Amino acid sequence: MGGIVVFGAGGRAGRAVTGEARGRGYEVTAVVRDPGRHPDLGANGVAVVRGDVTDPGSVGAVVGGHVAAVHAVSPFSGPEQGFDSLDPEFFVKAADALLGGLAASGVRRLVAVGLFANLLGADGRPVMDDPAVFPPEIRPFALAHTAGLRRLREAADGPVDWLMLTPGGGLEQAAARTGRYRLGGERVPDGAAVLSYADLAVAVLDEIETPTRHRTRVSVCGPSGE
Ligand SMILES: NC(=O)c1ccc[n+]([C@@H]2O[C@H](COP(=O)([O-])OP(=O)(O)OC[C@H]3O[C@@H](n4cnc5c(N)ncnc54)[C@H](OP(=O)(O)O)[C@@H]3O)[C@@H](O)[C@H]2O)c1
């Protein structure tokens, strides 16, 4: 069993994925910008390394020897942060660095975490285009995320078998792991239930172990009626 390299391993999704992967027996390389800020991450045999997902050299230096990579990076962790420092090209740079670095190192599977904003609503429009559903002040982040998805789609014929899992009904850090989730398509799923970060991680690891979706973006949510 090869290892999994997790970008954004110090964040909410990254920590959940790291824990799920270790729980399944995978070696994990946790990529963070400053290992000193995450002293607990190295517990349980996790290799913590410094890296920047937008830097091709940095990505290329850490991905070799893994069977899969996970992109759980966000430059924006909450509305209080504001957008003054947001690079609209952040997710494009990340996609380019990951696709290039993984291809050069022979890593064939990439699972990325997406953003609800660019799923399609009932009227066929992206959620972020409906101010009644999506806060306009977060739109710059949504546009940056969407540009990254577009970049992945442009690599549909490339060697990296990527998948973006987009939470369709919200993510909850405190919610428990149930081991259950529901994959959909491009639209906000009907009756989408909130998903725990732990169950998002289950979906990510399932799609690494037994890939069912390829070079596409799908929604992921908790099972209906829960
Ligand atoms: N409902 C939804 O659709 C929904 C909800 C939540 C999250 N998400 C998405 O899920 C993904 C993960 O979000 P999250 O909640 O886990 O975010 P988070 O807790 O804020 O963690 C993001 C992590 O990204 C890291 N990071 C930032 N810039 C980086 C860079 N240049 N290189 C490497 N790492 C970098 C940060 O690292 P440091 O530790 O170094 O600061 C941080 O630990 C994001 O794409 C986010 O947009 C979607």
Short mmCIF file of C-alpha atoms and ligand atoms in Angstrom, two decimals:
data_model
loop_
_atom_site.label_atom_id
_atom_site.label_comp_id
_atom_site.label_asym_id
_atom_site.label_seq_id
_atom_site.Cartn_x
_atom_site.Cartn_y
_atom_site.Cartn_z
CA MET A 1 0.00 0.00 0.00
CA GLY A 2 1.54 3.33 -1.04
CA GLY A 3 1.23 6.56 0.82
CA ILE A 4 -1.09 9.53 0.47
CA VAL A 5 0.09 13.13 0.39
CA VAL A 6 -2.36 15.63 1.87
CA PHE A 7 -2.12 19.33 1.01
CA GLY A 8 -3.80 21.50 3.61
CA ALA A 9 -3.31 18.78 6.22
CA GLY A 10 -3.44 21.31 9.05
CA GLY A 11 -6.96 22.43 8.14
CA ARG A 12 -10.35 20.95 8.97
CA ALA A 13 -10.74 18.75 5.90
CA GLY A 14 -7.03 17.96 5.75
CA ARG A 15 -6.94 16.78 9.35
CA ALA A 16 -9.99 14.59 8.82
CA VAL A 17 -8.47 13.06 5.68
CA THR A 18 -5.15 12.53 7.44
CA GLY A 19 -6.89 10.75 10.31
CA GLU A 20 -9.04 8.61 8.02
CA ALA A 21 -6.03 7.63 5.92
CA ARG A 22 -3.95 6.67 8.95
CA GLY A 23 -6.92 4.74 10.31
CA ARG A 24 -6.95 2.70 7.10
CA GLY A 25 -3.24 2.01 7.40
CA TYR A 26 -1.84 4.43 4.81
CA GLU A 27 1.41 6.24 5.26
CA VAL A 28 0.54 9.95 5.18
CA THR A 29 2.66 12.91 4.21
CA ALA A 30 1.01 16.01 5.66
CA VAL A 31 1.90 19.16 3.73
CA VAL A 32 1.56 22.44 5.63
CA ARG A 33 3.05 25.86 5.10
CA ASP A 34 4.63 26.00 8.56
CA PRO A 35 5.14 22.71 10.43
CA GLY A 36 5.86 24.68 13.60
CA ARG A 37 2.21 25.78 13.66
CA HIS A 38 0.98 22.18 13.70
CA PRO A 39 3.04 20.38 16.36
CA ASP A 40 0.31 17.77 16.95
CA LEU A 41 0.04 16.72 13.33
CA GLY A 42 3.09 14.45 13.44
CA ALA A 43 1.49 12.11 15.99
CA ASN A 44 0.47 8.64 14.88
CA GLY A 45 3.27 8.29 12.35
CA VAL A 46 2.32 11.18 10.06
CA ALA A 47 5.27 12.74 8.18
CA VAL A 48 4.85 16.51 8.32
CA VAL A 49 6.58 18.50 5.59
CA ARG A 50 6.65 22.12 4.54
CA GLY A 51 5.01 22.98 1.24
CA ASP A 52 2.96 25.48 -0.73
CA VAL A 53 0.33 24.01 -3.03
CA THR A 54 0.60 26.95 -5.43
CA ASP A 55 4.34 26.50 -5.94
CA PRO A 56 5.23 23.89 -8.62
CA GLY A 57 8.72 23.33 -7.17
CA SER A 58 7.33 22.83 -3.70
CA VAL A 59 4.68 20.39 -4.90
CA GLY A 60 7.16 18.50 -7.06
CA ALA A 61 9.48 18.08 -4.10
CA VAL A 62 6.96 16.30 -1.87
CA VAL A 63 4.61 14.20 -4.04
CA GLY A 64 6.97 11.50 -5.32
CA GLY A 65 6.38 7.95 -4.09
CA HIS A 66 2.72 8.40 -3.16
CA VAL A 67 -0.25 6.61 -4.71
CA ALA A 68 -2.57 9.59 -4.43
CA ALA A 69 -2.75 13.24 -3.44
CA VAL A 70 -5.50 15.16 -1.67
CA HIS A 71 -6.07 18.89 -2.21
CA ALA A 72 -7.78 20.25 0.90
CA VAL A 73 -6.25 23.71 0.78
CA SER A 74 -8.09 26.94 1.30
CA PRO A 75 -6.62 30.44 1.41
CA PHE A 76 -9.85 31.63 3.02
CA SER A 77 -11.00 30.23 6.35
CA GLY A 78 -13.89 32.51 7.25
CA PRO A 79 -15.64 35.81 6.47
CA GLU A 80 -13.70 37.62 9.22
CA GLN A 81 -10.56 37.19 7.12
CA GLY A 82 -11.76 39.43 4.28
CA PHE A 83 -10.53 39.32 0.71
CA ASP A 84 -7.80 41.90 0.59
CA SER A 85 -5.10 39.24 0.32
CA LEU A 86 -7.05 36.74 -1.79
CA ASP A 87 -5.27 35.88 -5.03
CA PRO A 88 -8.01 35.26 -7.62
CA GLU A 89 -5.62 32.84 -9.32
CA PHE A 90 -4.93 30.84 -6.14
CA PHE A 91 -6.84 27.70 -7.15
CA VAL A 92 -5.62 27.91 -10.75
CA LYS A 93 -2.03 28.00 -9.52
CA ALA A 94 -2.77 25.10 -7.17
CA ALA A 95 -4.33 23.05 -9.99
CA ASP A 96 -1.37 23.72 -12.28
CA ALA A 97 1.19 22.89 -9.59
CA LEU A 98 -0.61 19.71 -8.59
CA LEU A 99 -1.34 18.43 -12.09
CA GLY A 100 2.22 19.14 -13.20
CA GLY A 101 3.90 17.79 -10.09
CA LEU A 102 1.80 14.65 -9.88
CA ALA A 103 2.22 13.86 -13.57
CA ALA A 104 5.98 14.30 -13.37
CA SER A 105 6.16 12.01 -10.33
CA GLY A 106 3.83 9.31 -11.64
CA VAL A 107 1.10 9.97 -9.04
CA ARG A 108 -2.11 9.20 -10.88
CA ARG A 109 -4.95 10.04 -8.49
CA LEU A 110 -5.90 13.47 -7.14
CA VAL A 111 -8.95 14.09 -4.99
CA ALA A 112 -9.77 17.75 -4.35
CA VAL A 113 -12.39 19.32 -2.11
CA GLY A 114 -14.64 21.79 -3.88
CA LEU A 115 -17.01 24.60 -2.92
CA PHE A 116 -20.83 24.54 -2.82
CA ALA A 117 -20.89 27.89 -4.63
CA ASN A 118 -20.36 26.46 -8.09
CA LEU A 119 -22.85 23.61 -7.90
CA LEU A 120 -25.92 24.29 -10.02
CA GLY A 121 -29.19 25.27 -8.40
CA ALA A 122 -32.68 24.15 -9.43
CA ASP A 123 -32.77 26.85 -12.13
CA GLY A 124 -29.50 25.59 -13.63
CA ARG A 125 -27.49 28.60 -12.47
CA PRO A 126 -24.44 28.29 -10.23
CA VAL A 127 -25.46 28.80 -6.63
CA MET A 128 -23.10 31.76 -6.34
CA ASP A 129 -25.15 33.64 -8.97
CA ASP A 130 -28.17 33.66 -6.66
CA PRO A 131 -27.61 36.26 -3.92
CA ALA A 132 -30.58 34.85 -2.04
CA VAL A 133 -28.67 31.62 -1.54
CA PHE A 134 -25.03 32.61 -1.64
CA PRO A 135 -23.66 35.71 0.18
CA PRO A 136 -22.38 38.15 -2.49
CA GLU A 137 -19.51 39.18 -0.23
CA ILE A 138 -18.01 35.69 -0.54
CA ARG A 139 -18.27 35.74 -4.32
CA PRO A 140 -14.56 36.53 -4.92
CA PHE A 141 -13.68 33.31 -3.15
CA ALA A 142 -16.30 31.40 -5.14
CA LEU A 143 -14.93 32.78 -8.41
CA ALA A 144 -11.39 31.80 -7.43
CA HIS A 145 -12.52 28.28 -6.55
CA THR A 146 -14.45 28.00 -9.81
CA ALA A 147 -11.43 29.06 -11.84
CA GLY A 148 -9.50 26.20 -10.24
CA LEU A 149 -12.22 23.71 -11.16
CA ARG A 150 -12.14 25.03 -14.72
CA ARG A 151 -8.39 24.42 -14.82
CA LEU A 152 -8.85 20.84 -13.67
CA ARG A 153 -11.47 20.32 -16.36
CA GLU A 154 -9.05 21.58 -18.98
CA ALA A 155 -6.83 18.66 -17.97
CA ALA A 156 -9.49 16.09 -18.77
CA ASP A 157 -7.14 14.25 -21.13
CA GLY A 158 -4.08 14.46 -18.88
CA PRO A 159 -2.41 11.63 -16.97
CA VAL A 160 -3.80 12.60 -13.59
CA ASP A 161 -7.16 11.03 -12.76
CA TRP A 162 -8.60 13.88 -10.73
CA LEU A 163 -11.89 14.15 -8.90
CA MET A 164 -13.40 17.10 -7.11
CA LEU A 165 -15.82 16.31 -4.29
CA THR A 166 -18.03 19.33 -3.62
CA PRO A 167 -20.04 19.50 -0.39
CA GLY A 168 -23.66 19.89 -1.45
CA GLY A 169 -25.23 20.51 1.92
CA GLY A 170 -22.58 22.08 4.12
CA LEU A 171 -19.77 20.70 6.24
CA GLU A 172 -19.84 20.30 10.00
CA GLN A 173 -16.65 19.92 11.98
CA ALA A 174 -18.22 18.73 15.24
CA ALA A 175 -20.46 16.10 13.65
CA ALA A 176 -19.50 12.47 14.05
CA ARG A 177 -18.17 10.02 11.51
CA THR A 178 -20.97 7.76 10.29
CA GLY A 179 -19.18 6.22 7.33
CA ARG A 180 -22.09 7.23 5.10
CA TYR A 181 -22.39 9.85 2.38
CA ARG A 182 -24.08 10.36 -0.96
CA LEU A 183 -22.39 11.28 -4.23
CA GLY A 184 -24.36 13.24 -6.83
CA GLY A 185 -23.55 15.26 -9.90
CA GLU A 186 -23.28 18.90 -10.91
CA ARG A 187 -26.46 20.03 -9.17
CA VAL A 188 -27.18 20.74 -5.54
CA PRO A 189 -28.53 17.36 -4.48
CA ASP A 190 -32.19 17.09 -3.50
CA GLY A 191 -32.57 16.90 0.26
CA ALA A 192 -28.86 17.41 0.75
CA ALA A 193 -27.93 16.76 4.35
CA VAL A 194 -24.97 18.29 6.14
CA LEU A 195 -21.87 16.16 5.99
CA SER A 196 -19.32 15.83 8.75
CA TYR A 197 -15.73 16.55 7.84
CA ALA A 198 -15.07 12.99 9.03
CA ASP A 199 -17.50 11.58 6.46
CA LEU A 200 -16.08 13.84 3.77
CA ALA A 201 -12.79 12.15 4.58
CA VAL A 202 -14.43 8.74 4.22
CA ALA A 203 -15.59 9.73 0.73
CA VAL A 204 -12.13 11.02 -0.18
CA LEU A 205 -10.43 7.80 0.95
CA ASP A 206 -13.07 5.61 -0.74
CA GLU A 207 -12.42 7.45 -4.01
CA ILE A 208 -8.70 6.85 -3.61
CA GLU A 209 -9.04 3.16 -2.75
CA THR A 210 -11.80 2.31 -5.23
CA PRO A 211 -12.27 5.17 -7.69
CA THR A 212 -15.80 5.43 -9.07
CA ARG A 213 -15.66 8.93 -10.63
CA HIS A 214 -12.95 10.14 -12.96
CA ARG A 215 -11.84 13.56 -14.19
CA THR A 216 -15.03 15.17 -13.03
CA ARG A 217 -16.67 17.06 -10.21
CA VAL A 218 -19.50 15.61 -8.16
CA SER A 219 -21.44 16.67 -5.11
CA VAL A 220 -21.08 14.87 -1.81
CA CYS A 221 -23.51 15.17 1.07
CA GLY A 222 -24.93 13.29 3.99
CA PRO A 223 -27.64 10.72 3.24
CA SER A 224 -31.15 12.17 2.85
CA GLY A 225 -33.49 12.25 5.78
CA GLU A 226 -30.79 12.53 8.47
N1 LIG B 1 -19.80 23.93 1.94
C1 LIG B 1 -18.68 23.93 1.23
O1 LIG B 1 -18.71 23.88 0.02
C2 LIG B 1 -17.36 23.99 1.95
C3 LIG B 1 -17.30 24.22 3.33
C4 LIG B 1 -16.04 24.28 3.92
C5 LIG B 1 -14.89 24.09 3.17
N2 LIG B 1 -14.98 23.87 1.83
C6 LIG B 1 -13.78 23.68 1.01
O2 LIG B 1 -13.05 22.58 1.54
C7 LIG B 1 -11.65 22.81 1.35
C8 LIG B 1 -10.95 22.68 2.70
O3 LIG B 1 -11.53 23.63 3.59
P1 LIG B 1 -11.29 23.61 5.16
O4 LIG B 1 -12.57 23.97 5.80
O5 LIG B 1 -10.60 22.37 5.57
O6 LIG B 1 -10.28 24.85 5.29
P2 LIG B 1 -9.35 25.26 6.51
O7 LIG B 1 -9.75 24.57 7.76
O8 LIG B 1 -9.32 26.75 6.50
O9 LIG B 1 -7.92 24.70 6.09
C9 LIG B 1 -7.30 25.14 4.94
C10 LIG B 1 -5.84 24.84 5.03
O10 LIG B 1 -5.23 25.27 3.82
C11 LIG B 1 -3.90 25.58 4.12
N3 LIG B 1 -3.29 26.46 3.13
C12 LIG B 1 -3.62 27.72 2.79
N4 LIG B 1 -2.84 28.17 1.80
C13 LIG B 1 -1.97 27.16 1.50
C14 LIG B 1 -0.94 27.00 0.56
N5 LIG B 1 -0.60 27.99 -0.30
N6 LIG B 1 -0.28 25.80 0.51
C15 LIG B 1 -0.60 24.81 1.35
N7 LIG B 1 -1.58 24.89 2.28
C16 LIG B 1 -2.25 26.07 2.34
C17 LIG B 1 -3.95 26.25 5.47
O11 LIG B 1 -2.69 25.96 5.96
P3 LIG B 1 -1.97 26.54 7.23
O12 LIG B 1 -2.24 25.50 8.23
O13 LIG B 1 -0.55 26.62 6.79
O14 LIG B 1 -2.60 27.87 7.53
C18 LIG B 1 -5.11 25.54 6.17
O15 LIG B 1 -4.67 24.57 7.09
C19 LIG B 1 -11.52 24.18 0.71
O16 LIG B 1 -11.44 24.05 -0.68
C20 LIG B 1 -12.83 24.86 1.09
O17 LIG B 1 -13.18 25.88 0.22
C21 LIG B 1 -16.19 23.79 1.21
#
